[in-house]
């Protein structure tokens, strides 16, 4: 019953959705009776989808194997946590989550849009509702999560063991909050174009709704990266796999948007470009998600793809994107305002930053679809992987990082360049700081450049905080205005500093990682640099839904215990799959990473050990980038109160 | 019975090869380094999207051993890559060769960059002239 009711709710949601669209199109309330019951019908749409999603989760919890999705992706012995999370660890369930989050954003946007002209809001909601309708249609007719089986199996086929992890609970929903948050800037842009409204200032609106997905997308990508780091078993944190690339594309465009909107705010220029970025951001989050699911491109993450339905969804996306681009081409505001540019003006540097981000996006996108293009056009097969991205993105990443402090230092409409002496001396200081890196390890030219950029970005963003203290000392001058500026300044510094730490972590890990692969017997020990690693024992045990063998290793430094690691191998009988569970002991400076390999003759095992210096700086840096976005969002709270205080 | 299960289980686990194995590693650290560099660019053709260095498959193992044999015989990196390409096609390289249609792949990004910089420079000049 539960699943039929869930299906029924989905159908009602679809009808309501179409009704709402008709409602907005005709400007007359179609469902008048319902308007009395529910003040906002958008909230009803959200409620219907939320309950429907809840029912899907209930089917998973109760292990109702007559539902096809549950039978294919769950198992009665699976821990309850993964039963719940299993609801979105597959194609249909994640599509339902996708639609649910879209309508959540619809609802939230409506709540926050009171101060804007009715006509504009109406058009924006209309666009958002149409997006929801497209995906709801796809969900209902081509990937119904509530489909029943005529002959239910006794037990399910279980969830892919690689997915059975705590992060399955958090990673997909947060990532989706990011991907789909981009739908709001998209709807705002299209809504604005349809309204022909040149008077309303939409800067605040776009800024807010571009920052929200930025925070979630950053965190979502971070969680995915951490997950890959400990799950895939050889300790990489970014593989340039298509799935990772396509999550990066909307993030890069969103980052460009967050900065270009500043020019729109300060100089009322670049409206067209900003609108285009809004459109491209969400377009790429759709293209990205489905290009991988359609099975057109092979990926190591291919657990939720289905080629048969993929082409249809690509068609939907193609229609959506071409429609929005045509609206852009025909209705874009043709205000040609030449903004004054100067080498010392921030707008020039932000333009260059936007360009660099665009180029990085283009390279990543082209690299990702290149195998597909070549296969279709020339019927040949090529691969594009990590070495390609490293070599072609490096120059632009360097340009980007080097520009950052300059762009953030020079003034709006600035005429005088920063003191050249100051600039040179800070470059000198940073080079000195990074050259001292050879004290820790070998220093190749690339490593040096990496450390220079890291210290260059970190140092300059800290220096930017100085004006903040000038604000605070004369206490009487603390107004809401200064608080507002301060939230933005703190947020900016936080993100930029985090980016510096990220560069540092990436450079350190890729230059100084230590690897050791050997056969070792229980009781033996070996050294990596000054760390002694002792293989204590090996242990077999049976867990609820898998069997495992786990080793225990002690890491000693100067006769002191640093930590004990328990790498495992697991056998999931339900799928007859073996997974390798690396064990990681993170410390402030190094991560110890041990993977248990084959059993050899006697009591010997193959053991792979990595020491990864400063990898925690990568996670910490990216967290700071997201936190910076969050702090900047706080400034909007003070926006609202500004006039009342 | 339970013990039997464990032995069976241990056997099953042991039957799967792991990425680079200790027995494969060359005594000469320089050659091993070159082998690693080469491997990171070679795709495991039977896997989803992995290089042979991190793959568990038999195919990857064979190619890893082949590369090391060739290195010991004194072949250059380029010779080994060319041989693998002639045998398995360009699909096996993760970094496409800078030749033919792949030139477009490499140069399109820089081209957009130059185009953009020129546009910005043009705007810059225009605004200068305006003032």
XYZ file of C-alpha atoms in Angstrom:
776
model
C 0.000 0.000 0.000
C 2.765 2.376 0.992
C 4.295 2.295 -2.435
C 0.954 2.799 -4.249
C 0.267 5.760 -2.041
C 3.711 7.179 -2.785
C 3.042 6.748 -6.486
C -0.346 8.394 -6.109
C 1.253 11.370 -4.355
C 3.747 11.708 -7.211
C 0.901 11.770 -9.728
C -0.966 14.346 -7.656
C 2.185 16.424 -7.416
C 2.540 16.309 -11.188
C -1.092 17.395 -11.672
C -0.700 20.146 -9.113
C 2.484 21.244 -10.848
C 0.718 21.505 -14.219
C -2.172 23.280 -12.495
C 0.193 25.803 -10.968
C 1.804 26.453 -14.334
C -1.632 26.956 -15.888
C -2.482 29.145 -12.948
C 0.492 31.413 -13.524
C 0.084 31.414 -17.291
C -3.576 32.434 -17.206
C -3.060 34.714 -14.235
C -6.263 33.298 -12.796
C -6.349 30.882 -9.890
C -7.414 27.555 -11.390
C -7.719 25.751 -8.102
C -9.594 28.397 -6.199
C -10.861 26.037 -3.518
C -7.396 24.853 -2.740
C -6.071 28.387 -2.463
C -8.310 28.846 0.540
C -6.930 25.713 2.160
C -3.314 26.363 1.403
C -2.027 29.859 1.323
C 0.855 28.876 -0.858
C 0.274 26.036 -3.267
C 4.014 25.682 -3.780
C 4.212 24.435 -0.232
C 1.615 21.790 -1.082
C 3.770 20.634 -3.974
C 6.725 20.385 -1.631
C 4.623 18.505 0.947
C 3.346 15.979 -1.593
C 6.826 15.239 -2.872
C 8.287 15.075 0.634
C 5.674 12.558 1.792
C 6.151 10.556 -1.369
C 9.887 10.463 -0.702
C 9.169 9.449 2.892
C 7.101 6.542 1.617
C 9.981 5.418 -0.552
C 12.241 5.478 2.499
C 9.631 3.491 4.452
C 9.590 0.860 1.691
C 13.341 0.598 2.078
C 13.218 0.412 5.885
C 10.561 -2.289 5.882
C 12.463 -4.133 3.126
C 9.393 -4.411 0.918
C 10.925 -6.470 -1.874
C 7.793 -6.360 -3.961
C 8.978 -2.876 -4.907
C 11.430 -3.316 -7.745
C 13.752 -0.555 -6.584
C 14.024 -2.015 -3.073
C 14.579 -5.509 -4.404
C 17.398 -4.284 -6.648
C 19.134 -2.075 -4.127
C 18.494 -3.329 -0.635
C 18.848 -6.396 1.535
C 17.040 -7.347 4.711
C 20.321 -7.712 6.637
C 21.647 -4.311 5.661
C 22.129 -1.883 8.585
C 19.206 0.501 9.004
C 21.318 3.544 8.126
C 22.072 2.177 4.671
C 18.506 1.062 4.185
C 17.458 4.693 4.587
C 20.316 6.101 2.538
C 19.830 3.342 -0.024
C 16.663 5.185 -1.007
C 18.826 7.704 -2.870
C 21.766 5.451 -3.713
C 20.208 4.521 -7.073
C 18.844 6.143 -10.194
C 15.092 6.358 -9.467
C 15.404 7.310 -5.825
C 17.963 9.991 -6.552
C 15.663 11.394 -9.249
C 12.905 11.694 -6.672
C 15.318 13.467 -4.340
C 16.290 15.681 -7.286
C 12.675 16.770 -7.854
C 12.068 17.140 -4.125
C 14.992 19.518 -3.719
C 13.934 21.487 -6.797
C 10.559 22.104 -5.195
C 12.209 22.902 -1.868
C 14.112 25.688 -3.588
C 10.913 26.821 -5.306
C 9.260 27.088 -1.913
C 12.182 28.890 -0.251
C 12.510 31.307 -3.117
C 8.857 32.186 -2.915
C 9.207 32.868 0.792
C 12.083 35.273 0.221
C 10.719 37.124 -2.796
C 8.185 39.424 -1.126
C 10.043 42.629 -1.886
C 10.200 42.090 -5.616
C 7.744 43.068 -8.332
C 4.851 40.560 -8.701
C 5.328 40.182 -12.441
C 8.990 39.298 -12.112
C 8.393 36.806 -9.294
C 5.561 35.227 -11.264
C 7.844 34.618 -14.233
C 10.642 33.272 -12.088
C 8.289 30.826 -10.370
C 6.913 29.840 -13.746
C 10.368 28.926 -15.011
C 11.146 26.973 -11.858
C 7.809 25.145 -12.056
C 8.483 24.208 -15.672
C 11.833 22.694 -14.708
C 10.115 20.690 -11.981
C 7.416 19.583 -14.434
C 10.046 18.296 -16.889
C 11.781 16.194 -14.306
C 8.565 15.063 -12.650
C 7.379 13.880 -16.050
C 10.592 11.956 -16.519
C 10.314 10.505 -13.023
C 6.718 9.368 -13.432
C 6.896 7.924 -16.908
C 10.444 6.699 -17.299
C 11.898 6.059 -13.879
C 9.084 5.343 -11.506
C 10.633 4.527 -8.129
C 7.463 2.800 -6.903
C 7.247 0.143 -9.593
C 6.060 -3.223 -8.230
C 7.326 -6.690 -9.079
C 4.870 -9.452 -9.910
C 7.017 -12.054 -8.223
C 8.844 -10.461 -5.322
C 12.144 -12.168 -4.437
C 12.789 -13.509 -0.945
C 15.616 -11.094 -0.436
C 17.058 -8.097 -2.200
C 20.189 -7.876 -4.337
C 21.759 -5.487 -1.844
C 23.318 -2.114 -2.389
C 26.662 -1.859 -4.124
C 29.102 -2.409 -1.210
C 31.220 0.578 -2.219
C 28.184 2.737 -1.529
C 27.577 1.279 1.922
C 29.178 4.080 3.824
C 28.208 6.811 6.250
C 28.891 9.392 3.573
C 26.113 7.984 1.408
C 23.806 9.609 3.914
C 25.307 13.070 3.515
C 27.121 13.319 0.193
C 24.288 12.998 -2.378
C 21.739 15.243 -0.623
C 24.309 17.996 -0.018
C 25.617 17.758 -3.565
C 22.054 17.934 -4.886
C 21.357 20.962 -2.705
C 24.251 22.509 -4.592
C 23.389 21.351 -8.110
C 19.746 22.263 -7.772
C 20.310 25.481 -5.898
C 21.711 26.672 -9.198
C 18.234 26.317 -10.662
C 17.180 29.482 -8.819
C 19.744 31.827 -10.450
C 18.770 30.116 -13.717
C 15.075 30.806 -13.138
C 15.824 34.348 -12.024
C 17.800 34.976 -15.211
C 15.151 33.543 -17.534
C 12.360 35.177 -15.525
C 14.129 38.506 -15.814
C 14.552 38.132 -19.563
C 10.879 37.220 -19.983
C 9.747 40.181 -17.891
C 11.731 42.802 -19.789
C 12.240 44.526 -16.490
C 15.135 46.970 -16.580
C 14.349 48.847 -13.419
C 14.444 46.261 -10.653
C 17.765 45.747 -8.993
C 18.216 42.003 -8.937
C 21.813 42.013 -7.739
C 20.978 41.098 -4.159
C 18.611 38.360 -5.306
C 21.128 36.713 -7.619
C 23.994 37.129 -5.156
C 22.062 35.422 -2.396
C 20.842 32.553 -4.548
C 24.246 32.068 -6.120
C 25.970 31.875 -2.741
C 23.589 29.266 -1.288
C 24.428 26.615 -3.913
C 28.074 27.630 -3.741
C 28.258 26.584 -0.088
C 26.469 23.283 -0.682
C 28.259 22.447 -3.899
C 31.649 23.070 -2.308
C 30.765 20.876 0.677
C 29.235 18.207 -1.561
C 32.335 17.980 -3.746
C 34.510 17.958 -0.626
C 32.586 15.034 0.876
C 32.812 13.145 -2.412
C 36.540 13.721 -2.511
C 37.023 12.528 1.080
C 34.907 9.492 0.329
C 36.975 8.580 -2.724
C 40.117 9.137 -0.658
C 39.345 6.429 1.858
C 37.112 4.165 -0.183
C 38.804 3.626 -3.509
C 41.888 2.300 -1.822
C 44.897 4.009 -3.299
C 44.653 7.262 -1.488
C 44.042 9.699 -4.286
C 41.637 12.530 -3.570
C 40.864 13.663 -7.113
C 40.915 11.338 -10.107
C 39.705 13.542 -12.953
C 36.985 11.014 -13.483
C 34.027 12.233 -15.607
C 31.730 12.273 -12.570
C 34.128 14.478 -10.660
C 34.735 16.715 -13.659
C 31.077 17.369 -14.248
C 30.575 18.341 -10.614
C 33.397 20.816 -11.029
C 31.869 22.514 -14.088
C 28.844 24.132 -12.385
C 31.046 24.948 -9.405
C 33.522 26.853 -11.593
C 30.753 28.734 -13.390
C 29.059 29.508 -10.096
C 32.359 30.840 -8.777
C 32.629 33.079 -11.840
C 29.051 34.233 -11.249
C 29.698 35.119 -7.608
C 32.516 37.397 -8.748
C 30.981 38.876 -11.873
C 27.899 39.855 -9.887
C 30.190 42.138 -7.872
C 30.881 44.132 -11.027
C 27.160 44.318 -11.651
C 26.679 45.526 -8.105
C 29.392 48.185 -8.114
C 29.504 49.296 -11.713
C 26.065 48.257 -13.034
C 27.886 46.592 -15.874
C 28.138 43.079 -17.272
C 24.436 42.291 -16.817
C 24.374 40.158 -19.960
C 27.388 38.148 -18.967
C 25.984 37.595 -15.464
C 22.689 36.373 -16.896
C 24.563 34.040 -19.222
C 26.544 32.647 -16.287
C 23.297 31.996 -14.396
C 21.948 30.061 -17.373
C 25.158 28.131 -17.956
C 25.562 27.210 -14.292
C 22.360 25.206 -14.051
C 22.655 23.940 -17.614
C 25.990 22.403 -16.736
C 24.672 20.889 -13.564
C 21.992 19.154 -15.669
C 24.360 18.181 -18.490
C 26.880 16.928 -15.993
C 24.526 14.795 -14.001
C 22.946 13.126 -16.953
C 25.809 12.798 -19.353
C 27.268 10.377 -16.850
C 23.991 8.638 -16.085
C 23.212 8.181 -19.741
C 26.235 5.900 -19.945
C 27.697 7.902 -22.834
C 30.921 8.261 -20.944
C 32.496 5.546 -18.856
C 33.282 6.392 -15.319
C 34.578 4.579 -12.307
C 31.454 5.825 -10.498
C 29.026 4.136 -12.825
C 26.509 2.924 -10.268
C 23.438 4.905 -11.189
C 23.420 4.854 -14.946
C 20.941 3.467 -17.368
C 21.621 4.020 -21.065
C 18.084 3.167 -22.195
C 16.556 6.148 -20.464
C 19.634 8.296 -20.787
C 18.974 9.477 -24.302
C 15.533 10.661 -23.379
C 16.824 12.722 -20.498
C 19.537 14.177 -22.733
C 16.764 15.177 -25.121
C 14.874 16.926 -22.309
C 18.015 18.750 -21.253
C 18.825 19.678 -24.824
C 15.360 21.199 -25.223
C 15.630 23.040 -21.902
C 19.028 24.487 -22.693
C 18.294 25.501 -26.269
C 15.047 27.135 -25.149
C 16.795 29.111 -22.451
C 19.632 30.121 -24.727
C 17.198 31.273 -27.417
C 15.348 33.324 -24.828
C 18.714 34.793 -23.896
C 19.668 35.562 -27.468
C 16.376 37.193 -28.394
C 15.454 38.950 -25.216
C 18.735 39.930 -23.600
C 18.911 43.571 -22.601
C 20.940 45.476 -25.159
C 22.435 48.029 -22.897
C 25.857 48.841 -24.230
C 27.583 50.579 -21.401
C 31.305 50.828 -21.690
C 32.763 50.440 -18.267
C 35.965 52.282 -17.630
C 38.791 49.864 -17.196
C 42.157 50.493 -15.750
C 45.065 48.267 -14.865
C 44.598 49.321 -11.282
C 40.858 48.751 -11.217
C 39.356 45.681 -9.655
C 36.797 45.267 -12.410
C 39.540 44.552 -14.928
C 41.044 41.846 -12.740
C 37.693 40.264 -12.023
C 37.109 40.128 -15.767
C 40.386 38.296 -16.204
C 39.455 35.999 -13.301
C 36.116 35.225 -14.961
C 37.918 34.510 -18.196
C 40.374 32.154 -16.507
C 37.527 30.277 -14.827
C 35.731 30.039 -18.146
C 38.832 28.651 -19.831
C 39.285 26.064 -17.071
C 35.631 25.100 -17.473
C 36.027 24.778 -21.222
C 39.121 22.593 -20.890
C 37.510 20.304 -18.318
C 34.304 20.026 -20.323
C 36.049 19.423 -23.616
C 38.311 16.836 -22.022
C 35.322 15.046 -20.523
C 33.300 14.827 -23.739
C 36.269 14.492 -26.102
C 36.217 10.652 -26.168
C 32.522 10.826 -27.037
C 32.985 13.442 -29.772
C 35.807 11.501 -31.405
C 33.861 8.274 -31.276
C 30.801 9.815 -32.896
C 32.646 11.834 -35.533
C 35.576 9.605 -36.418
C 34.620 6.271 -34.903
C 37.919 6.156 -33.068
C 38.573 5.709 -29.402
C 40.641 8.047 -27.288
C 41.044 8.446 -23.555
C 41.443 11.676 -21.690
C 42.590 11.342 -18.113
C 44.565 12.755 -15.261
C 47.864 13.481 -17.085
C 46.015 15.545 -19.692
C 44.195 17.666 -17.138
C 47.311 18.205 -15.085
C 49.327 19.562 -17.971
C 46.626 21.664 -19.600
C 45.083 23.149 -16.457
C 48.286 23.938 -14.612
C 49.122 27.223 -16.414
C 45.618 28.582 -15.860
C 45.513 27.494 -12.241
C 48.803 29.345 -11.719
C 47.486 32.476 -13.441
C 44.305 32.279 -11.392
C 46.075 31.944 -8.048
C 48.643 34.614 -8.848
C 45.934 37.111 -9.805
C 43.781 36.544 -6.772
C 45.615 38.795 -4.293
C 46.034 41.536 -6.888
C 42.350 41.506 -7.828
C 41.299 41.586 -4.249
C 43.780 44.322 -3.310
C 43.196 46.941 -6.004
C 40.239 49.294 -5.591
C 37.050 49.594 -7.605
C 37.570 52.178 -10.325
C 41.137 52.315 -9.021
C 43.602 54.478 -10.878
C 46.852 53.997 -9.007
C 48.362 50.604 -8.992
C 49.448 49.095 -5.725
C 52.813 50.365 -4.669
C 55.262 48.430 -6.835
C 57.775 48.314 -3.991
C 55.214 46.790 -1.670
C 54.224 44.293 -4.338
C 57.793 43.234 -5.001
C 58.660 42.976 -1.334
C 55.643 40.782 -0.628
C 56.563 38.567 -3.578
C 60.070 38.336 -2.118
C 58.757 37.436 1.333
C 56.494 34.747 -0.089
C 59.325 33.275 -2.143
C 61.444 33.180 1.009
C 58.714 31.441 2.930
C 58.182 28.853 0.216
C 61.896 28.277 -0.323
C 62.097 27.219 3.298
C 59.972 24.257 2.232
C 63.183 22.406 1.333
C 63.709 21.954 5.060
C 60.871 19.430 5.002
C 61.445 17.727 1.682
C 62.854 18.024 -1.795
C 61.952 21.186 -3.640
C 61.343 20.896 -7.370
C 60.464 24.013 -9.403
C 56.796 23.026 -9.484
C 56.721 22.459 -5.744
C 58.300 25.852 -5.258
C 55.705 27.552 -7.475
C 52.948 25.798 -5.541
C 54.263 26.938 -2.181
C 54.871 30.438 -3.451
C 51.263 30.725 -4.656
C 49.952 29.244 -1.416
C 51.821 31.728 0.773
C 51.064 34.556 -1.672
C 47.309 33.916 -1.432
C 47.246 33.191 2.315
C 49.396 36.141 3.329
C 47.542 38.670 1.224
C 44.131 37.555 2.402
C 45.189 37.870 6.034
C 46.569 41.345 5.366
C 43.169 42.298 4.015
C 41.647 41.809 7.421
C 43.555 44.788 8.795
C 40.891 47.355 7.816
C 38.466 45.261 9.821
C 40.196 46.153 13.058
C 40.201 49.800 12.121
C 36.450 49.485 11.941
C 36.236 48.064 15.393
C 38.442 50.319 17.495
C 36.286 53.440 17.442
C 33.365 51.552 18.932
C 30.881 54.324 18.299
C 31.185 53.946 14.567
C 30.003 50.353 14.557
C 26.891 50.602 12.520
C 24.917 48.000 10.732
C 26.617 49.221 7.601
C 30.064 48.368 8.834
C 28.861 45.022 10.103
C 27.510 44.288 6.673
C 30.794 45.194 5.048
C 32.611 43.172 7.674
C 30.653 39.990 7.099
C 31.489 40.250 3.447
C 35.125 40.998 4.180
C 35.443 38.140 6.659
C 33.697 35.768 4.258
C 35.948 36.782 1.404
C 39.117 36.459 3.471
C 38.002 33.100 4.788
C 37.389 31.698 1.297
C 40.567 33.132 -0.190
C 42.651 31.915 2.731
C 41.063 28.480 2.372
C 42.015 28.488 -1.301
C 45.617 29.223 -0.283
C 45.594 26.275 2.130
C 44.149 24.095 -0.625
C 47.057 24.993 -2.920
C 49.484 24.227 -0.112
C 47.910 20.838 0.608
C 47.774 19.845 -3.051
C 51.404 20.824 -3.603
C 52.634 19.056 -0.475
C 50.761 15.817 -1.148
C 51.765 15.586 -4.774
C 55.426 16.355 -4.039
C 56.168 14.589 -0.798
C 53.940 11.565 -0.649
C 55.737 8.415 0.507
C 54.681 5.006 -0.742
C 55.722 1.580 0.382
C 54.561 -1.755 -0.998
C 55.885 -4.957 0.549
C 55.209 -8.492 1.707
C 55.243 -8.693 5.450
C 54.506 -11.353 8.043
C 52.556 -10.886 11.238
C 54.920 -9.664 13.941
C 57.415 -8.042 11.570
C 58.016 -4.330 11.255
C 59.521 -1.870 8.768
C 60.523 1.770 8.516
C 59.287 4.563 6.279
C 61.529 7.582 6.889
C 61.523 7.856 10.673
C 58.243 6.033 11.258
C 58.251 2.410 12.298
C 55.254 0.338 11.270
C 54.569 -2.928 13.114
C 52.222 -5.597 11.797
C 50.624 -6.759 15.069
C 48.098 -9.379 14.054
C 45.376 -10.463 11.684
C 41.802 -11.200 12.606
C 38.788 -12.821 10.890
C 35.227 -12.036 11.872
C 31.649 -12.132 10.637
C 29.508 -9.004 10.660
C 25.817 -8.688 9.979
C 25.943 -8.474 6.200
C 29.585 -9.148 5.404
C 32.622 -11.124 6.508
C 35.910 -9.432 7.036
C 39.583 -9.941 7.606
C 41.336 -7.093 9.347
C 44.960 -6.470 10.205
C 46.214 -4.288 12.982
C 49.235 -2.087 12.473
C 50.970 0.189 14.942
C 52.738 3.320 13.785
C 55.608 4.325 16.068
C 57.719 7.441 16.027
C 60.719 7.693 18.359
C 59.381 4.705 20.328
C 56.086 6.531 20.865
C 52.811 5.209 19.526
C 51.331 7.521 16.888
C 48.280 5.393 16.249
C 46.934 1.966 15.393
C 45.421 1.205 12.000
C 42.975 -1.554 11.099
C 42.788 -2.008 7.307
C 40.159 -4.527 6.204
C 39.044 -6.644 3.329
C 35.367 -7.421 3.227
C 33.338 -10.026 1.417
C 29.688 -9.199 0.814
C 28.075 -12.597 0.184
C 24.824 -11.104 -1.136
C 26.675 -9.719 -4.155
C 29.780 -11.861 -3.914
C 31.921 -8.746 -3.970
C 35.140 -7.984 -2.147
C 35.903 -4.467 -1.034
C 39.096 -3.058 0.400
C 38.706 -0.775 3.360
C 41.794 1.333 3.818
C 42.574 2.461 7.327
C 43.696 6.017 7.878
C 45.252 7.660 10.879
C 45.097 11.397 10.315
C 47.486 13.547 12.290
C 47.985 17.271 11.940
C 50.893 16.992 9.521
C 50.674 13.495 8.048
C 48.000 11.001 7.174
C 49.023 7.370 7.593
C 47.179 5.227 5.097
C 47.394 1.432 5.068
C 45.762 -0.997 2.653
C 45.706 -4.719 3.233
C 46.408 -6.728 0.099
C 46.678 -10.416 -0.770
C 47.470 -13.199 1.602
C 50.641 -14.962 0.509
C 52.089 -18.261 1.674
C 52.411 -18.754 5.417
C 51.477 -15.717 7.433
C 52.658 -13.084 4.968
C 50.469 -10.386 3.464
C 50.922 -7.731 0.831
C 50.701 -4.354 2.551
C 50.604 -0.936 0.946
C 51.468 2.002 3.159
C 51.290 5.662 2.269
C 52.347 8.678 4.250
C 50.490 11.676 2.919
C 51.867 14.964 4.188
C 49.462 17.849 4.812
C 46.494 16.230 3.111
C 44.262 17.540 5.893
C 45.054 21.028 4.562
C 43.092 20.155 1.442
C 39.977 19.260 3.423
C 40.428 22.182 5.784
C 41.034 24.636 2.947
C 37.930 23.589 1.044
C 35.885 23.719 4.249
C 37.076 27.303 4.725
C 36.047 28.143 1.152
C 32.522 26.922 1.925
C 32.522 28.615 5.328
C 33.483 31.893 3.655
C 30.429 31.574 1.457
C 28.295 30.949 4.518
C 29.662 33.991 6.385
C 28.987 36.131 3.331
C 25.402 34.870 3.404
C 25.121 36.241 6.945
C 25.604 39.721 5.540
C 22.169 39.378 3.968
C 20.619 39.160 7.409
C 22.061 42.573 8.167
C 20.913 43.856 4.784
C 17.373 43.266 5.820
C 17.652 45.031 9.154
C 19.695 47.880 7.854
C 16.858 50.274 7.385
C 15.043 49.365 10.565
C 17.921 50.079 12.916
C 32.269 -25.399 9.658
C 32.879 -21.814 10.586
C 36.607 -22.354 10.264
C 36.124 -23.851 6.829
C 34.251 -20.731 5.825
C 37.149 -18.587 6.878
C 39.607 -20.580 4.847
C 37.322 -20.373 1.845
C 36.963 -16.669 2.415
C 40.701 -16.130 2.803
C 41.230 -18.081 -0.404
C 38.703 -15.959 -2.225
C 40.329 -12.759 -1.089
C 43.772 -14.068 -1.933
C 42.670 -14.925 -5.434
C 42.207 -11.252 -6.265
C 45.343 -9.444 -7.290
C 46.049 -6.035 -5.891
C 47.375 -3.018 -7.828
C 51.199 -2.925 -8.034
C 52.538 -5.919 -6.126
C 55.842 -6.194 -4.274
C 57.042 -8.928 -6.609
C 56.679 -6.579 -9.571
C 58.737 -3.732 -8.165
C 62.102 -3.325 -9.816
C 65.303 -3.254 -7.803
C 66.536 -0.183 -9.640
C 64.638 2.790 -8.164
C 65.165 4.958 -11.255
C 63.670 2.365 -13.567
C 60.814 1.780 -11.118
C 60.152 5.521 -11.080
C 59.984 5.559 -14.864
C 57.703 2.526 -14.798
C 55.359 4.354 -12.435
C 55.313 7.495 -14.571
C 54.558 5.426 -17.654
C 51.864 3.411 -15.880
C 49.956 6.464 -14.751
C 49.365 7.303 -18.401
C 48.255 3.800 -19.446
C 44.605 2.939 -19.247
C 43.459 -0.411 -17.979
C 41.346 -1.491 -20.949
C 39.124 -3.874 -19.035
C 38.297 -1.446 -16.193
C 35.910 1.469 -16.017
C 38.286 4.406 -15.863
C 41.476 3.428 -14.095
C 45.134 3.451 -14.954
C 47.057 0.194 -14.781
C 48.867 1.341 -11.668
C 45.760 1.317 -9.518
C 43.840 -1.465 -11.190
C 43.394 -4.972 -9.807
C 42.855 -6.656 -13.151
C 45.013 -9.300 -14.806
C 45.299 -7.103 -17.879
C 46.803 -4.277 -15.834
C 49.231 -6.657 -14.207
C 50.385 -8.009 -17.570
C 51.002 -4.531 -18.925
C 52.829 -3.501 -15.737
C 55.135 -6.489 -16.082
C 55.568 -5.847 -19.801
C 56.590 -2.225 -19.173
C 59.141 -3.296 -16.588
C 60.596 -5.972 -18.868
C 60.986 -3.436 -21.636
C 62.601 -0.917 -19.296
C 65.147 -3.502 -18.173
C 65.912 -4.206 -21.828
C 66.718 -0.538 -22.169
C 63.778 0.695 -24.270
C 62.882 4.360 -23.974
C 59.567 5.580 -22.551
C 58.483 6.703 -25.983
C 59.263 3.358 -27.600
C 57.193 1.533 -24.994
C 54.257 3.914 -25.372
C 54.393 3.677 -29.148
C 54.435 -0.085 -28.977
C 51.397 -0.151 -26.684
C 49.553 2.280 -28.959
C 50.346 0.207 -32.036
C 49.016 -2.859 -30.269
C 45.963 -1.481 -28.450
C 45.219 1.830 -30.170
C 45.306 5.390 -28.852
C 42.575 4.502 -26.403
C 45.220 3.145 -24.063
C 46.838 6.537 -23.414
C 45.233 8.812 -20.819
C 47.132 11.756 -22.221
C 46.302 11.868 -25.931
C 49.292 12.503 -28.184
C 49.675 16.099 -29.313
C 48.944 15.281 -32.938
C 46.091 15.177 -35.434
C 42.675 16.062 -34.129
C 43.920 16.073 -30.546
C 45.703 19.359 -31.233
C 42.267 20.925 -31.097
C 41.731 19.435 -27.639
C 44.976 20.940 -26.392
C 44.730 24.324 -28.039
C 41.046 25.162 -27.700
C 41.389 26.310 -24.069
C 44.422 28.542 -24.683
C 42.683 29.865 -27.815
C 39.645 30.956 -25.769
C 41.996 32.529 -23.263
C 43.825 34.558 -25.901
C 40.524 35.542 -27.479
C 39.188 36.685 -24.110
C 42.326 38.584 -23.177
C 42.216 40.395 -26.527
C 38.562 41.295 -25.945
C 39.335 42.647 -22.498
C 42.302 44.550 -23.892
C 40.072 45.959 -26.617
C 37.539 47.126 -23.996
C 40.415 48.593 -22.043
C 41.640 50.604 -25.034
C 38.099 51.673 -25.867
C 37.485 52.957 -22.363
C 40.827 54.786 -22.429
C 39.896 56.491 -25.668
C 36.488 57.330 -24.271
C 38.007 59.177 -21.347
